[in-house]
PDB file of C-alpha atoms in Angstrom:
ATOM      1  CA  UNK I 329      55.304 -12.962 158.854  1.00  0.00           C
ATOM      2  CA  UNK I 330      52.913 -10.737 157.051  1.00  0.00           C
ATOM      3  CA  UNK I 331      49.855 -11.467 159.160  1.00  0.00           C
ATOM      4  CA  UNK I 332      48.615 -13.154 162.296  1.00  0.00           C
ATOM      5  CA  UNK I 333      47.051 -15.872 160.173  1.00  0.00           C
ATOM      6  CA  UNK I 334      50.457 -16.795 158.758  1.00  0.00           C
ATOM      7  CA  UNK I 335      51.857 -16.949 162.312  1.00  0.00           C
ATOM      8  CA  UNK I 336      49.065 -19.326 163.421  1.00  0.00           C
ATOM      9  CA  UNK I 337      49.697 -21.616 160.451  1.00  0.00           C
ATOM     10  CA  UNK I 338      53.408 -21.879 161.255  1.00  0.00           C
ATOM     11  CA  UNK I 339      52.616 -22.669 164.911  1.00  0.00           C
ATOM     12  CA  UNK I 340      50.309 -25.530 163.903  1.00  0.00           C
ATOM     13  CA  UNK I 341      52.986 -27.005 161.675  1.00  0.00           C
ATOM     14  CA  UNK I 342      55.542 -26.983 164.482  1.00  0.00           C
ATOM     15  CA  UNK I 343      53.168 -28.515 167.037  1.00  0.00           C
ATOM     16  CA  UNK I 344      52.116 -31.223 164.597  1.00  0.00           C
ATOM     17  CA  UNK I 345      55.677 -32.372 163.832  1.00  0.00           C
ATOM     18  CA  UNK I 346      56.117 -35.733 165.585  1.00  0.00           C
ATOM     19  CA  UNK I 347      59.899 -35.711 165.125  1.00  0.00           C
ATOM     20  CA  UNK I 348      60.337 -32.970 167.760  1.00  0.00           C
ATOM     21  CA  UNK I 349      60.973 -34.218 171.332  1.00  0.00           C
ATOM     22  CA  UNK I 350      58.146 -33.927 173.785  1.00  0.00           C
ATOM     23  CA  UNK I 351      58.911 -31.481 176.599  1.00  0.00           C
ATOM     24  CA  UNK I 352      59.377 -33.188 179.940  1.00  0.00           C
ATOM     25  CA  UNK I 353      57.324 -30.565 181.731  1.00  0.00           C
ATOM     26  CA  UNK I 354      54.110 -31.536 179.972  1.00  0.00           C
ATOM     27  CA  UNK I 355      51.633 -33.216 182.316  1.00  0.00           C
ATOM     28  CA  UNK I 356      51.102 -33.339 186.065  1.00  0.00           C
ATOM     29  CA  UNK I 357      53.950 -34.174 188.379  1.00  0.00           C
ATOM     30  CA  UNK I 358      54.276 -34.276 192.160  1.00  0.00           C
ATOM     31  CA  UNK I 359      56.382 -31.652 193.735  1.00  0.00           C
ATOM     32  CA  UNK I 360      59.890 -32.881 194.327  1.00  0.00           C
ATOM     33  CA  UNK I 361      59.845 -35.905 192.002  1.00  0.00           C
ATOM     34  CA  UNK I 362      62.164 -34.283 189.461  1.00  0.00           C
ATOM     35  CA  UNK I 363      64.915 -33.441 192.013  1.00  0.00           C
ATOM     36  CA  UNK I 364      67.558 -36.145 191.868  1.00  0.00           C
ATOM     37  CA  UNK I 365      69.526 -34.750 194.855  1.00  0.00           C
ATOM     38  CA  UNK I 366      68.401 -33.335 198.187  1.00  0.00           C
ATOM     39  CA  UNK I 367      68.398 -29.579 198.628  1.00  0.00           C
ATOM     40  CA  UNK I 368      71.030 -27.897 200.792  1.00  0.00           C
ATOM     41  CA  UNK I 369      68.574 -27.175 203.555  1.00  0.00           C
ATOM     42  CA  UNK I 370      67.846 -30.911 203.882  1.00  0.00           C
ATOM     43  CA  UNK I 371      71.497 -31.920 204.223  1.00  0.00           C
ATOM     44  CA  UNK I 372      72.631 -33.291 207.620  1.00  0.00           C
ATOM     45  CA  UNK I 373      73.311 -30.728 210.325  1.00  0.00           C
ATOM     46  CA  UNK I 374      77.054 -29.987 210.519  1.00  0.00           C
ATOM     47  CA  UNK I 375      78.886 -31.066 213.661  1.00  0.00           C
ATOM     48  CA  UNK I 376      79.866 -27.448 214.362  1.00  0.00           C
ATOM     49  CA  UNK I 377      76.229 -26.448 214.587  1.00  0.00           C
ATOM     50  CA  UNK I 378      75.496 -29.232 217.047  1.00  0.00           C
ATOM     51  CA  UNK I 379      78.416 -28.286 219.298  1.00  0.00           C
ATOM     52  CA  UNK I 380      77.393 -24.634 219.243  1.00  0.00           C
ATOM     53  CA  UNK I 381      73.912 -25.544 220.388  1.00  0.00           C
ATOM     54  CA  UNK I 382      75.340 -27.523 223.296  1.00  0.00           C
ATOM     55  CA  UNK I 383      77.794 -24.853 224.421  1.00  0.00           C
ATOM     56  CA  UNK I 384      75.323 -21.960 224.492  1.00  0.00           C
ATOM     57  CA  UNK I 385      73.605 -22.967 227.760  1.00  0.00           C
ATOM     58  CA  UNK I 386      77.023 -23.340 229.380  1.00  0.00           C
ATOM     59  CA  UNK I 387      77.964 -19.822 228.312  1.00  0.00           C
ATOM     60  CA  UNK I 388      74.699 -18.430 229.728  1.00  0.00           C
ATOM     61  CA  UNK I 389      75.236 -20.272 233.015  1.00  0.00           C
ATOM     62  CA  UNK I 390      78.798 -18.954 233.175  1.00  0.00           C
ATOM     63  CA  UNK I 391      77.598 -15.391 232.629  1.00  0.00           C
ATOM     64  CA  UNK I 392      75.014 -15.765 235.415  1.00  0.00           C
ATOM     65  CA  UNK I 393      77.654 -17.067 237.836  1.00  0.00           C
ATOM     66  CA  UNK I 394      79.984 -14.206 236.955  1.00  0.00           C
ATOM     67  CA  UNK I 395      77.201 -11.677 237.567  1.00  0.00           C
ATOM     68  CA  UNK I 396      76.435 -13.220 240.950  1.00  0.00           C
ATOM     69  CA  UNK I 397      80.111 -13.142 241.886  1.00  0.00           C
ATOM     70  CA  UNK I 398      80.408  -9.454 241.008  1.00  0.00           C
ATOM     71  CA  UNK I 399      77.219  -8.724 242.935  1.00  0.00           C
ATOM     72  CA  UNK I 400      78.628 -10.412 246.039  1.00  0.00           C
ATOM     73  CA  UNK I 401      81.866  -8.438 245.736  1.00  0.00           C
ATOM     74  CA  UNK I 402      79.908  -5.198 245.400  1.00  0.00           C
ATOM     75  CA  UNK I 403      77.765  -6.119 248.400  1.00  0.00           C
ATOM     76  CA  UNK I 404      80.885  -6.856 250.408  1.00  0.00           C
ATOM     77  CA  UNK I 405      82.292  -3.440 249.501  1.00  0.00           C
ATOM     78  CA  UNK I 406      79.091  -1.709 250.560  1.00  0.00           C
ATOM     79  CA  UNK I 407      79.078  -3.603 253.834  1.00  0.00           C
ATOM     80  CA  UNK I 408      82.647  -2.536 254.480  1.00  0.00           C
ATOM     81  CA  UNK I 409      81.773   1.063 253.705  1.00  0.00           C
ATOM     82  CA  UNK I 410      78.737   0.948 255.976  1.00  0.00           C
ATOM     83  CA  UNK I 411      80.842  -0.438 258.829  1.00  0.00           C
ATOM     84  CA  UNK I 412      83.186   2.586 258.645  1.00  0.00           C
ATOM     85  CA  UNK I 413      81.491   5.594 260.265  1.00  0.00           C
ATOM     86  CA  UNK I 414      81.805   8.846 258.294  1.00  0.00           C
ATOM     87  CA  UNK I 415      83.825  11.694 259.748  1.00  0.00           C
ATOM     88  CA  UNK I 416      81.125  14.160 260.748  1.00  0.00           C
ATOM     89  CA  UNK I 417      80.909  16.867 263.356  1.00  0.00           C
ATOM     90  CA  UNK I 418      79.655  15.763 266.770  1.00  0.00           C
ATOM     91  CA  UNK I 419      78.332  18.095 269.437  1.00  0.00           C
ATOM     92  CA  UNK I 420      80.598  18.162 272.498  1.00  0.00           C
ATOM     93  CA  UNK I 421      80.568  19.832 275.872  1.00  0.00           C
ATOM     94  CA  UNK I 422      81.317  23.510 275.640  1.00  0.00           C
ATOM     95  CA  UNK I 423      84.996  24.311 276.147  1.00  0.00           C
ATOM     96  CA  UNK I 424      85.271  27.864 277.534  1.00  0.00           C
ATOM     97  CA  UNK I 425      88.756  28.315 276.077  1.00  0.00           C
ATOM     98  CA  UNK I 426      87.529  27.500 272.568  1.00  0.00           C
ATOM     99  CA  UNK I 427      84.482  29.770 272.862  1.00  0.00           C
ATOM    100  CA  UNK I 428      86.589  32.616 274.253  1.00  0.00           C
ATOM    101  CA  UNK I 429      89.101  32.334 271.391  1.00  0.00           C
ATOM    102  CA  UNK I 430      86.304  32.426 268.819  1.00  0.00           C
ATOM    103  CA  UNK I 431      84.580  35.388 270.483  1.00  0.00           C
ATOM    104  CA  UNK I 432      87.813  37.364 270.751  1.00  0.00           C
ATOM    105  CA  UNK I 433      88.512  36.799 267.062  1.00  0.00           C
ATOM    106  CA  UNK I 434      85.026  37.994 266.102  1.00  0.00           C
ATOM    107  CA  UNK I 435      85.284  41.065 268.348  1.00  0.00           C
ATOM    108  CA  UNK I 436      88.467  42.115 266.554  1.00  0.00           C
ATOM    109  CA  UNK I 437      86.615  41.823 263.264  1.00  0.00           C
ATOM    110  CA  UNK I 438      83.729  43.863 264.689  1.00  0.00           C
ATOM    111  CA  UNK I 439      86.232  46.644 265.420  1.00  0.00           C
ATOM    112  CA  UNK I 440      87.783  46.438 261.968  1.00  0.00           C
ATOM    113  CA  UNK I 441      91.149  45.322 263.371  1.00  0.00           C
ATOM    114  CA  UNK I 442      92.035  43.102 260.434  1.00  0.00           C
ATOM    115  CA  UNK I 443      95.760  42.788 261.188  1.00  0.00           C
ATOM    116  CA  UNK I 444      95.151  41.798 264.817  1.00  0.00           C
ATOM    117  CA  UNK I 445      92.556  39.197 263.816  1.00  0.00           C
ATOM    118  CA  UNK I 446      94.899  37.855 261.148  1.00  0.00           C
ATOM    119  CA  UNK I 447      97.551  37.143 263.784  1.00  0.00           C
ATOM    120  CA  UNK I 448      95.090  34.833 265.549  1.00  0.00           C
ATOM    121  CA  UNK I 449      94.770  32.513 262.538  1.00  0.00           C
ATOM    122  CA  UNK I 450      96.657  29.284 261.872  1.00  0.00           C
ATOM    123  CA  UNK I 451      99.721  28.783 259.681  1.00  0.00           C
ATOM    124  CA  UNK I 452      97.602  26.903 257.155  1.00  0.00           C
ATOM    125  CA  UNK I 453      95.323  29.945 256.942  1.00  0.00           C
ATOM    126  CA  UNK I 454      98.388  32.125 256.253  1.00  0.00           C
ATOM    127  CA  UNK I 455      99.405  29.858 253.373  1.00  0.00           C
ATOM    128  CA  UNK I 456      96.057  30.438 251.674  1.00  0.00           C
ATOM    129  CA  UNK I 457      95.546  34.110 252.548  1.00  0.00           C
ATOM    130  CA  UNK I 458      97.939  37.007 252.914  1.00  0.00           C
ATOM    131  CA  UNK I 459      97.207  39.751 255.428  1.00  0.00           C
ATOM    132  CA  UNK I 460      96.292  42.094 252.576  1.00  0.00           C
ATOM    133  CA  UNK I 461      93.831  39.614 251.085  1.00  0.00           C
ATOM    134  CA  UNK I 462      92.277  39.018 254.498  1.00  0.00           C
ATOM    135  CA  UNK I 463      91.897  42.738 255.172  1.00  0.00           C
ATOM    136  CA  UNK I 464      90.375  43.470 251.767  1.00  0.00           C
ATOM    137  CA  UNK I 465      87.937  40.559 252.012  1.00  0.00           C
ATOM    138  CA  UNK I 466      86.893  41.399 255.572  1.00  0.00           C
ATOM    139  CA  UNK I 467      86.368  45.037 254.677  1.00  0.00           C
ATOM    140  CA  UNK I 468      84.156  44.064 251.767  1.00  0.00           C
ATOM    141  CA  UNK I 469      82.068  41.454 253.597  1.00  0.00           C
ATOM    142  CA  UNK I 470      81.925  42.595 257.233  1.00  0.00           C
ATOM    143  CA  UNK I 471      81.641  46.385 257.039  1.00  0.00           C
ATOM    144  CA  UNK I 472      78.251  46.497 255.196  1.00  0.00           C
ATOM    145  CA  UNK I 473      76.664  44.443 258.006  1.00  0.00           C
ATOM    146  CA  UNK I 474      76.973  47.333 260.443  1.00  0.00           C
ATOM    147  CA  UNK I 475      77.509  47.257 264.193  1.00  0.00           C
ATOM    148  CA  UNK I 476      77.028  44.076 266.183  1.00  0.00           C
ATOM    149  CA  UNK I 477      73.763  44.157 268.133  1.00  0.00           C
ATOM    150  CA  UNK I 478      73.931  40.726 269.804  1.00  0.00           C
ATOM    151  CA  UNK I 479      75.891  37.467 269.584  1.00  0.00           C
ATOM    152  CA  UNK I 480      74.633  34.222 271.181  1.00  0.00           C
ATOM    153  CA  UNK I 481      76.439  30.890 271.319  1.00  0.00           C
ATOM    154  CA  UNK I 482      74.571  28.177 269.416  1.00  0.00           C
ATOM    155  CA  UNK I 483      76.831  25.121 269.517  1.00  0.00           C
ATOM    156  CA  UNK I 484      80.338  23.784 269.728  1.00  0.00           C
ATOM    157  CA  UNK I 485      81.196  20.743 267.617  1.00  0.00           C
ATOM    158  CA  UNK I 486      84.185  18.463 267.334  1.00  0.00           C
ATOM    159  CA  UNK I 487      85.287  17.727 263.744  1.00  0.00           C
ATOM    160  CA  UNK I 488      87.507  14.581 263.609  1.00  0.00           C
ATOM    161  CA  UNK I 489      89.587  15.698 260.635  1.00  0.00           C
ATOM    162  CA  UNK I 490      93.354  15.265 260.281  1.00  0.00           C
ATOM    163  CA  UNK I 491      95.812  16.075 261.606  1.00  0.00           C
ATOM    164  CA  UNK I 492      94.382  16.623 265.101  1.00  0.00           C
ATOM    165  CA  UNK I 493      90.776  17.597 264.495  1.00  0.00           C
ATOM    166  CA  UNK I 494      88.973  20.909 264.657  1.00  0.00           C
ATOM    167  CA  UNK I 495      86.528  22.687 266.921  1.00  0.00           C
ATOM    168  CA  UNK I 496      83.627  24.423 265.190  1.00  0.00           C
ATOM    169  CA  UNK I 497      81.821  27.143 267.147  1.00  0.00           C
ATOM    170  CA  UNK I 498      78.547  28.690 265.923  1.00  0.00           C
ATOM    171  CA  UNK I 499      76.999  31.963 266.996  1.00  0.00           C
ATOM    172  CA  UNK I 500      73.631  33.467 266.231  1.00  0.00           C
ATOM    173  CA  UNK I 501      74.521  37.093 265.542  1.00  0.00           C
ATOM    174  CA  UNK I 502      72.392  40.125 264.771  1.00  0.00           C
ATOM    175  CA  UNK I 503      73.876  43.158 263.041  1.00  0.00           C
ATOM    176  CA  UNK I 504      72.480  46.646 262.629  1.00  0.00           C
ATOM    177  CA  UNK I 505      72.099  46.450 258.842  1.00  0.00           C
ATOM    178  CA  UNK I 506      70.938  42.857 258.455  1.00  0.00           C
ATOM    179  CA  UNK I 507      68.799  40.139 259.923  1.00  0.00           C
ATOM    180  CA  UNK I 508      70.242  37.517 262.242  1.00  0.00           C
ATOM    181  CA  UNK I 509      72.939  35.345 260.670  1.00  0.00           C
ATOM    182  CA  UNK I 510      75.018  32.373 261.808  1.00  0.00           C
ATOM    183  CA  UNK I 511      78.746  32.913 262.286  1.00  0.00           C
ATOM    184  CA  UNK I 512      80.761  29.700 262.140  1.00  0.00           C
ATOM    185  CA  UNK I 513      84.343  29.848 263.405  1.00  0.00           C
ATOM    186  CA  UNK I 514      86.623  26.815 262.982  1.00  0.00           C
ATOM    187  CA  UNK I 515      89.569  26.557 265.348  1.00  0.00           C
ATOM    188  CA  UNK I 516      92.621  24.334 265.483  1.00  0.00           C
ATOM    189  CA  UNK I 517      95.030  23.615 268.318  1.00  0.00           C
ATOM    190  CA  UNK I 518      98.412  25.045 267.299  1.00  0.00           C
ATOM    191  CA  UNK I 519     101.469  25.758 269.460  1.00  0.00           C
ATOM    192  CA  UNK I 520      99.459  25.117 272.603  1.00  0.00           C
ATOM    193  CA  UNK I 521      96.634  27.553 271.860  1.00  0.00           C
ATOM    194  CA  UNK I 522      93.434  27.673 269.873  1.00  0.00           C
ATOM    195  CA  UNK I 523      93.808  29.514 266.591  1.00  0.00           C
ATOM    196  CA  UNK I 524      91.265  30.263 263.866  1.00  0.00           C
ATOM    197  CA  UNK I 525      91.474  28.095 260.734  1.00  0.00           C
ATOM    198  CA  UNK I 526      88.403  29.514 259.007  1.00  0.00           C
ATOM    199  CA  UNK I 527      85.236  31.578 259.312  1.00  0.00           C
ATOM    200  CA  UNK I 528      81.907  31.441 257.531  1.00  0.00           C
ATOM    201  CA  UNK I 529      79.072  33.966 257.818  1.00  0.00           C
ATOM    202  CA  UNK I 530      75.704  33.044 256.378  1.00  0.00           C
TER     203      UNK I 530
END
């Protein structure tokens, strides 16, 4: 086409031709009248979907029951644990033999007699520490504290630990080069006598 006027003339000729079929979209129609078949969304609900909807509440109820069952088991375990008293130290009447053994051990350390104090320790202590290790450690920790000024008994406790329990003796001790500290000596009955199983100064 050479011009817009020529294009308009050709459009009028086409629209005026009665032999051409009339488009079926001309005119007003109600929505949905031209759909011969229902849409997919309007098809009947499948049986699987119905069964799933019915089973879901049962699954939720089952999960709640399982949670309650686990909670009851956990509560039962806590009750059992609470009924078993923990193994803690209990203060007992002072046993002079235990206190004397602890004091003698500490006096040997005060004098720097590492080998003699080592011979008063238990066999389990020997398995963990050689005499050389004990002497080197004692020299490093005890010597800087200085001379013993005073040592007062604080408590004697019974520790119900296997195999036969321990006795734990505490002293409030003052040294020349430090403030008062607490010496804790743990003793075990071995071969008919009280022997030192451990010592803590702090």
